[in-house]
CSV table of C-alpha atoms in Angstrom, one decimal:
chain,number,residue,atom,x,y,z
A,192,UNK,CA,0.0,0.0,0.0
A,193,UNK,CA,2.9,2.9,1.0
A,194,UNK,CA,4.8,1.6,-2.0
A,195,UNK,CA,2.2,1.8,-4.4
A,196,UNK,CA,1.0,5.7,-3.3
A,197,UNK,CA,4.7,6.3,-3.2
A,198,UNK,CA,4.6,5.3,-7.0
A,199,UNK,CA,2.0,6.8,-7.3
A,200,UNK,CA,3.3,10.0,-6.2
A,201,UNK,CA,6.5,9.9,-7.9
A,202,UNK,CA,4.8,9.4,-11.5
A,203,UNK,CA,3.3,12.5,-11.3
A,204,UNK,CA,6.7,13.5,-12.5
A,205,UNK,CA,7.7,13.0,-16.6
A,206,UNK,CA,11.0,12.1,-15.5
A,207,UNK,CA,10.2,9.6,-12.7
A,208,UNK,CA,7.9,7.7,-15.5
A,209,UNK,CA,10.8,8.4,-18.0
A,210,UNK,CA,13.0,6.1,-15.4
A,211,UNK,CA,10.5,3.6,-14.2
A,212,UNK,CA,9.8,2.5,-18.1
A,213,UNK,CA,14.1,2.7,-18.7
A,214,UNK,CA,13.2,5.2,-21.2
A,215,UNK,CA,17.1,6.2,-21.8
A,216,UNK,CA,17.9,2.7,-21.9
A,217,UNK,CA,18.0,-0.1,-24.9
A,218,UNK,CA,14.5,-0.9,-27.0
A,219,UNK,CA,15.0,-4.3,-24.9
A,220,UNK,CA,15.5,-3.0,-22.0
A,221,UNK,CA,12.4,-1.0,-22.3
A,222,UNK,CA,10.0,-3.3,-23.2
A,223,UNK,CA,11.5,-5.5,-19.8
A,224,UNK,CA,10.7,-2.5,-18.0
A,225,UNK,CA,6.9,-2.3,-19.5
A,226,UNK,CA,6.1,-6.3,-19.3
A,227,UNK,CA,7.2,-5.6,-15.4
A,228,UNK,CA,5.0,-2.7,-14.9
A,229,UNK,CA,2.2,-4.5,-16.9
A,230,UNK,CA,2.8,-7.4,-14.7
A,231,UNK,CA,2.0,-5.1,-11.3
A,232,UNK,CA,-0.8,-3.7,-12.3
A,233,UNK,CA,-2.4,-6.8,-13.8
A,234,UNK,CA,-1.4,-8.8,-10.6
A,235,UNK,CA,-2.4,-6.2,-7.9
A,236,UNK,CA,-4.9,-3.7,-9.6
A,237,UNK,CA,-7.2,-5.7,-12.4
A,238,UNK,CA,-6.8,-9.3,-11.3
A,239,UNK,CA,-9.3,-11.1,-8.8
A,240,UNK,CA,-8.2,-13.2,-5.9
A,241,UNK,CA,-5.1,-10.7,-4.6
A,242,UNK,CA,-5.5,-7.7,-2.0
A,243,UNK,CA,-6.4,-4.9,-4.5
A,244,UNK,CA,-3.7,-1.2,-4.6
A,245,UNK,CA,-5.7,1.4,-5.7
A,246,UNK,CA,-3.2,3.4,-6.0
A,247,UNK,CA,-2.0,1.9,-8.6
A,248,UNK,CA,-5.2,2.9,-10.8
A,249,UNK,CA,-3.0,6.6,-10.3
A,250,UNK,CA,-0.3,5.2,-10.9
A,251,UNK,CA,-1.5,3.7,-14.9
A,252,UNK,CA,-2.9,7.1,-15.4
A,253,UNK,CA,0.4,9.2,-14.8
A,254,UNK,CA,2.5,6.3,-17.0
A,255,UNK,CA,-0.3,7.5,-19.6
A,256,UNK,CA,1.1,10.6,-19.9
A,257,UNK,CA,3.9,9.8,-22.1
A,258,UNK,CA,4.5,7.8,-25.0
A,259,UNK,CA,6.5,4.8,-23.4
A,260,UNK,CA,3.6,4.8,-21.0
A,261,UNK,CA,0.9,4.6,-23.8
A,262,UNK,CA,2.1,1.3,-24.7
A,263,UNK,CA,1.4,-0.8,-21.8
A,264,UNK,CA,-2.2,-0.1,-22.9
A,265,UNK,CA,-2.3,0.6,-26.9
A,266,UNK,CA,1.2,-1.1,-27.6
A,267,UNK,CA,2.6,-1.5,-31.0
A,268,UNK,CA,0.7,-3.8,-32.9
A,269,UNK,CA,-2.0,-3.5,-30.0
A,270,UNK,CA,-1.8,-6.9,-28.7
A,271,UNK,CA,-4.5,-8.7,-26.5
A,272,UNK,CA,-2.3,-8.3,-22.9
A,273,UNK,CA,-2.4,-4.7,-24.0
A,274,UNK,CA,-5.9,-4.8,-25.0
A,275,UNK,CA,-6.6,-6.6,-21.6
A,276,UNK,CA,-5.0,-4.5,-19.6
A,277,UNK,CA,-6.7,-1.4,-21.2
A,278,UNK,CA,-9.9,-2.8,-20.6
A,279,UNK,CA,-9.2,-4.2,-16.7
A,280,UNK,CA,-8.4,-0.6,-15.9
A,281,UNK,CA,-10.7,1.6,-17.3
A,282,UNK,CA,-13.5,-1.2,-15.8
A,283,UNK,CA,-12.7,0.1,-12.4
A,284,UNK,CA,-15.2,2.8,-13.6
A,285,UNK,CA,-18.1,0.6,-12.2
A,286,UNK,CA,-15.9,0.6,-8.2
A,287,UNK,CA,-17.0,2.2,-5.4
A,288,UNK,CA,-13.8,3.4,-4.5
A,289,UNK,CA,-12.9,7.0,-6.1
A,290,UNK,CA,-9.2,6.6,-6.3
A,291,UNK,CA,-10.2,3.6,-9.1
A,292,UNK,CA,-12.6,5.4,-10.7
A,293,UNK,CA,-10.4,8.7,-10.9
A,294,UNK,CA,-7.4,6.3,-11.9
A,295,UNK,CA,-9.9,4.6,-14.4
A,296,UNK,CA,-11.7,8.3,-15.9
A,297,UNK,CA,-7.4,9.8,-16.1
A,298,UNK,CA,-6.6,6.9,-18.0
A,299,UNK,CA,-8.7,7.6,-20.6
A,300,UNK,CA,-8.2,10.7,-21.0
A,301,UNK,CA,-4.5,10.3,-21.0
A,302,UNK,CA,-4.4,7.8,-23.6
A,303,UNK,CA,-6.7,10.6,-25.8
A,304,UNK,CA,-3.5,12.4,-26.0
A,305,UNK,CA,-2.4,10.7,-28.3
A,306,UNK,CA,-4.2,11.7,-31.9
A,307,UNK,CA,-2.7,8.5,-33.7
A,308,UNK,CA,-4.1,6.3,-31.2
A,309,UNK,CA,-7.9,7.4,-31.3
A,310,UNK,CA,-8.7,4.8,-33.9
A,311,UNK,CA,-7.8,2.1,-31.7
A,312,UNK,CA,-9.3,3.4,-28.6
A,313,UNK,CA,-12.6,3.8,-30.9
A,314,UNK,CA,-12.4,0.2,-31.6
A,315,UNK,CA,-12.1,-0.6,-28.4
A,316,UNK,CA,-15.0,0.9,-26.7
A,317,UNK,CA,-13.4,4.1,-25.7
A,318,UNK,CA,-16.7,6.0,-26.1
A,319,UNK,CA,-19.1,3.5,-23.9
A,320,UNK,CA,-16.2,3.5,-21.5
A,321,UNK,CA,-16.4,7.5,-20.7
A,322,UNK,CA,-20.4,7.7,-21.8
A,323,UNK,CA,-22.0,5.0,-19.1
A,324,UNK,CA,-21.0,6.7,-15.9
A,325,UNK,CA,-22.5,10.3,-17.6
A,326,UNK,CA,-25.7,8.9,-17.6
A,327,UNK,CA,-28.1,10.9,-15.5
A,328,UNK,CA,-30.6,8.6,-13.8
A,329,UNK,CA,-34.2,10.1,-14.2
A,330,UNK,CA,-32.8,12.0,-17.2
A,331,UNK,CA,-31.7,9.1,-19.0
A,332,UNK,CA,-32.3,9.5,-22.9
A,333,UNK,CA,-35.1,8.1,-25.0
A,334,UNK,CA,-34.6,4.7,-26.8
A,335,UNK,CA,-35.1,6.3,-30.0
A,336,UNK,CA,-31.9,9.1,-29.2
A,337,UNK,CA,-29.7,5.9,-28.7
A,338,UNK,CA,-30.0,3.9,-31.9
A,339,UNK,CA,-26.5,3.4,-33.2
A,340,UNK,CA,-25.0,4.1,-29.3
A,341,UNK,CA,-22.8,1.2,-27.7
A,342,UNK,CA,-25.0,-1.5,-26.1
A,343,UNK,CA,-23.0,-0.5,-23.2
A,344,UNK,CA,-25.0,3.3,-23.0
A,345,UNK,CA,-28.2,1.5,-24.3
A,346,UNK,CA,-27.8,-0.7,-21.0
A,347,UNK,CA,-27.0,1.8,-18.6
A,348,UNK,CA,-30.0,4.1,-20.2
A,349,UNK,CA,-32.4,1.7,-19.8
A,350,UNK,CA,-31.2,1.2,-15.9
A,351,UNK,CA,-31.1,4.9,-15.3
A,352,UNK,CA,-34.4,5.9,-16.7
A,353,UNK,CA,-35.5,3.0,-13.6
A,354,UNK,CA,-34.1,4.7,-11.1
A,355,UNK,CA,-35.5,8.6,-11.0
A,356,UNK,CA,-32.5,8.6,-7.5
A,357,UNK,CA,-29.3,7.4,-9.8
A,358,UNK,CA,-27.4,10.5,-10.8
A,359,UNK,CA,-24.1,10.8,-12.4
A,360,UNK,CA,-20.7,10.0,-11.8
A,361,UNK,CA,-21.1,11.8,-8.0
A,362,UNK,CA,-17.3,12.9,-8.0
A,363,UNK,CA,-16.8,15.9,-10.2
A,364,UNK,CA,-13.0,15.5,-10.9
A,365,UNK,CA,-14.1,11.9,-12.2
A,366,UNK,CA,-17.2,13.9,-14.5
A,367,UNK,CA,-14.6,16.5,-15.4
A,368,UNK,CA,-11.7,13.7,-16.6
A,369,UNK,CA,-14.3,11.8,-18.7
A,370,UNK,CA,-15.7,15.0,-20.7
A,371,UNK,CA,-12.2,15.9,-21.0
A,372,UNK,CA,-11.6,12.4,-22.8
A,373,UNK,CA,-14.3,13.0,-24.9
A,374,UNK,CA,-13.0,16.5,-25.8
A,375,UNK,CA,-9.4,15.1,-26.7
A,376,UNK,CA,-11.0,12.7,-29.1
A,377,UNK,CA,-12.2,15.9,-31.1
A,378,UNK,CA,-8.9,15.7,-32.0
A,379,UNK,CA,-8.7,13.5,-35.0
A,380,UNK,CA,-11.5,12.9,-37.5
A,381,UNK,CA,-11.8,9.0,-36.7
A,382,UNK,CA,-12.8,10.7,-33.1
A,383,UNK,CA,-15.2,13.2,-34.0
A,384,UNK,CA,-17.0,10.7,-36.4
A,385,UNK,CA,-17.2,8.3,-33.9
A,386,UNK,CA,-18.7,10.2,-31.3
A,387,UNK,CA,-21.5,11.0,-34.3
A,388,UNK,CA,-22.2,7.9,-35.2
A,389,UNK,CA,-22.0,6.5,-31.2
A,390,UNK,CA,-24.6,8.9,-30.5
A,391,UNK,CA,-22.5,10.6,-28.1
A,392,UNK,CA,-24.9,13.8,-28.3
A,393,UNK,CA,-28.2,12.4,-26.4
A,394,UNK,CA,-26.0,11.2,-23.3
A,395,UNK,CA,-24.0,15.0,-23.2
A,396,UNK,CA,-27.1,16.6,-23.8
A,397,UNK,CA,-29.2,15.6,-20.6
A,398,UNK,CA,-26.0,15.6,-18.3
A,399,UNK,CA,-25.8,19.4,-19.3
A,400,UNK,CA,-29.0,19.8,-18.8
A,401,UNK,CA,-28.4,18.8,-15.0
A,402,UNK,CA,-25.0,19.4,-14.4
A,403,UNK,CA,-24.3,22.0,-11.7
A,404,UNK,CA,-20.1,22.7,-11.9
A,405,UNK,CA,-19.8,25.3,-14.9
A,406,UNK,CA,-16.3,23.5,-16.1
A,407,UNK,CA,-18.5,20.5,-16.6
A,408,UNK,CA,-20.7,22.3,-18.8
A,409,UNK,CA,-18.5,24.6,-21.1
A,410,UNK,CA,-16.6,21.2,-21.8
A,411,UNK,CA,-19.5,19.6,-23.1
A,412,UNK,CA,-20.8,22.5,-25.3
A,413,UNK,CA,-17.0,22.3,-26.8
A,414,UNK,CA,-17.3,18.7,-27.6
A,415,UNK,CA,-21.0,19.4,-29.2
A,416,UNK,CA,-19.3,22.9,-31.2
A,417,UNK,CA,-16.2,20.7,-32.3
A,418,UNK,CA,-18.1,17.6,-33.1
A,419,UNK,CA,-21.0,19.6,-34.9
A,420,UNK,CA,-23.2,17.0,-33.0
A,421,UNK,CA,-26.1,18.9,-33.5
A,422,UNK,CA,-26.8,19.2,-37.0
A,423,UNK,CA,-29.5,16.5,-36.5
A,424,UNK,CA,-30.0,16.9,-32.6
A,425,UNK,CA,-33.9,18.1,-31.9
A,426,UNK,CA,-32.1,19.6,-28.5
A,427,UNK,CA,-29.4,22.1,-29.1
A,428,UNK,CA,-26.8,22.9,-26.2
A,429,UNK,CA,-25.8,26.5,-26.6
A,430,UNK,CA,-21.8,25.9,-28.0
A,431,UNK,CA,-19.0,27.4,-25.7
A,432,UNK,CA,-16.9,30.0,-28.2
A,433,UNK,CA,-13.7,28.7,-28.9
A,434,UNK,CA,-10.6,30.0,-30.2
């Protein structure tokens, strides 16, 4: 547990990550370096049966910052461990606990960074991963807004228009790291398409209508402006002005 938040910690740090992944070191080196890191947090963060580090869900988001980092989870040739591990992590979305949840949401929006990688995310169900915890309970959208959204979001809908209590993603710095995933997948035009034809618009649309922190907001009226998600919307979100 101390190790791990001192990790943690320490990863905040380009450098520190630089070293941990033996970034000045061989190609073989390097990938030695990953399979270990890979190896922790599939052992003590994704797998079942072993005392769970959440920290460690902070600790795969700061690795995510860089481009050695970036491969543990959309590695070249985007193998199934890294597929696996992508997946394991950014599951931790459903956990009580923040710290996996924020680990899960940073993740995401870290490994949106990287433009080239977008398609791959896409394929992988980047979008249904950051959409299902937006969905507002009691505001859920209609059936007929979803069609062409990620079974995933369909699911969750139908659960949310059940339950008139079941809000959002409660924690705002979660909410704020999954719009800003979104948002960096405006990025490419693999990105932007996607999150037209994922119907991305419905689930952004009723979480602005109810959400109450203004940085929440003015994110998603960028993603709707930079998207042009509402050239067939019924519903229009006011856009934020952009440079």
């Amino acid at each position: 547990g101390l190790h791990s938040g001192i990790l943690a910690n320490a990863s905040r740090n380009g450098t520190a990550v630089d070293s941990l992944l033996a970034g000045t070191r061989s190609p073989t080196i390097q990938i030695i370096a990953r399979q270990r890191v890979a190896s922790l947090l599939q052992q003590r963060l994704v797998s079942p049966g072993r005392r769970r580090l959440p920290n460690l869900a902070l600790l795969a988001s700061n690795l995510a910052q860089v481009e050695l980092g970036r491969l543990l989870f959309v590695g070249e040739g985007s193998g199934d461990e890294d597929v696996e591990l992508y997946r394991g992590i950014v599951s931790l979305l459903d956990e009580e606990e923040t710290i996996l949840r924020l680990g899960a949401a940073s993740l995401l929006r870290n490994l949106a960074m990287d433009t080239s990688a977008h398609s791959h995310l896409v394929d992988h169900d980047f979008i249904a991963y950051a959409l299902v915890p937006l969905v507002f309970g009691g505001d859920a959208p209609d059936e007929d807004d979803l069609d062409g959204a990620p079974e995933k979001v369909r699911l969750a809908s139908r659960a949310a228009a059940k339950s008139s209590e079941r809000g959002a993603e409660p924690e705002l710095e979660v909410r704020v790291a999954l719009v800003e995933a979104l948002l960096l997948l405006c990025k490419s035009d693999e990105g932007r398409e996607a999150l037209k034809k994922q119907r991305a618009y419905p689930v952004l649309r009723n979480l602005h209508r109810n959400e109450e922190n203004e940085r929440v907001r003015e994110i998603i009226e960028s993603i709707v402006d930079r998207t042009e998600l509402l050239e067939s919307a019924p519903q229009p979100v006011a856009a934020a002005t952009t440079d």
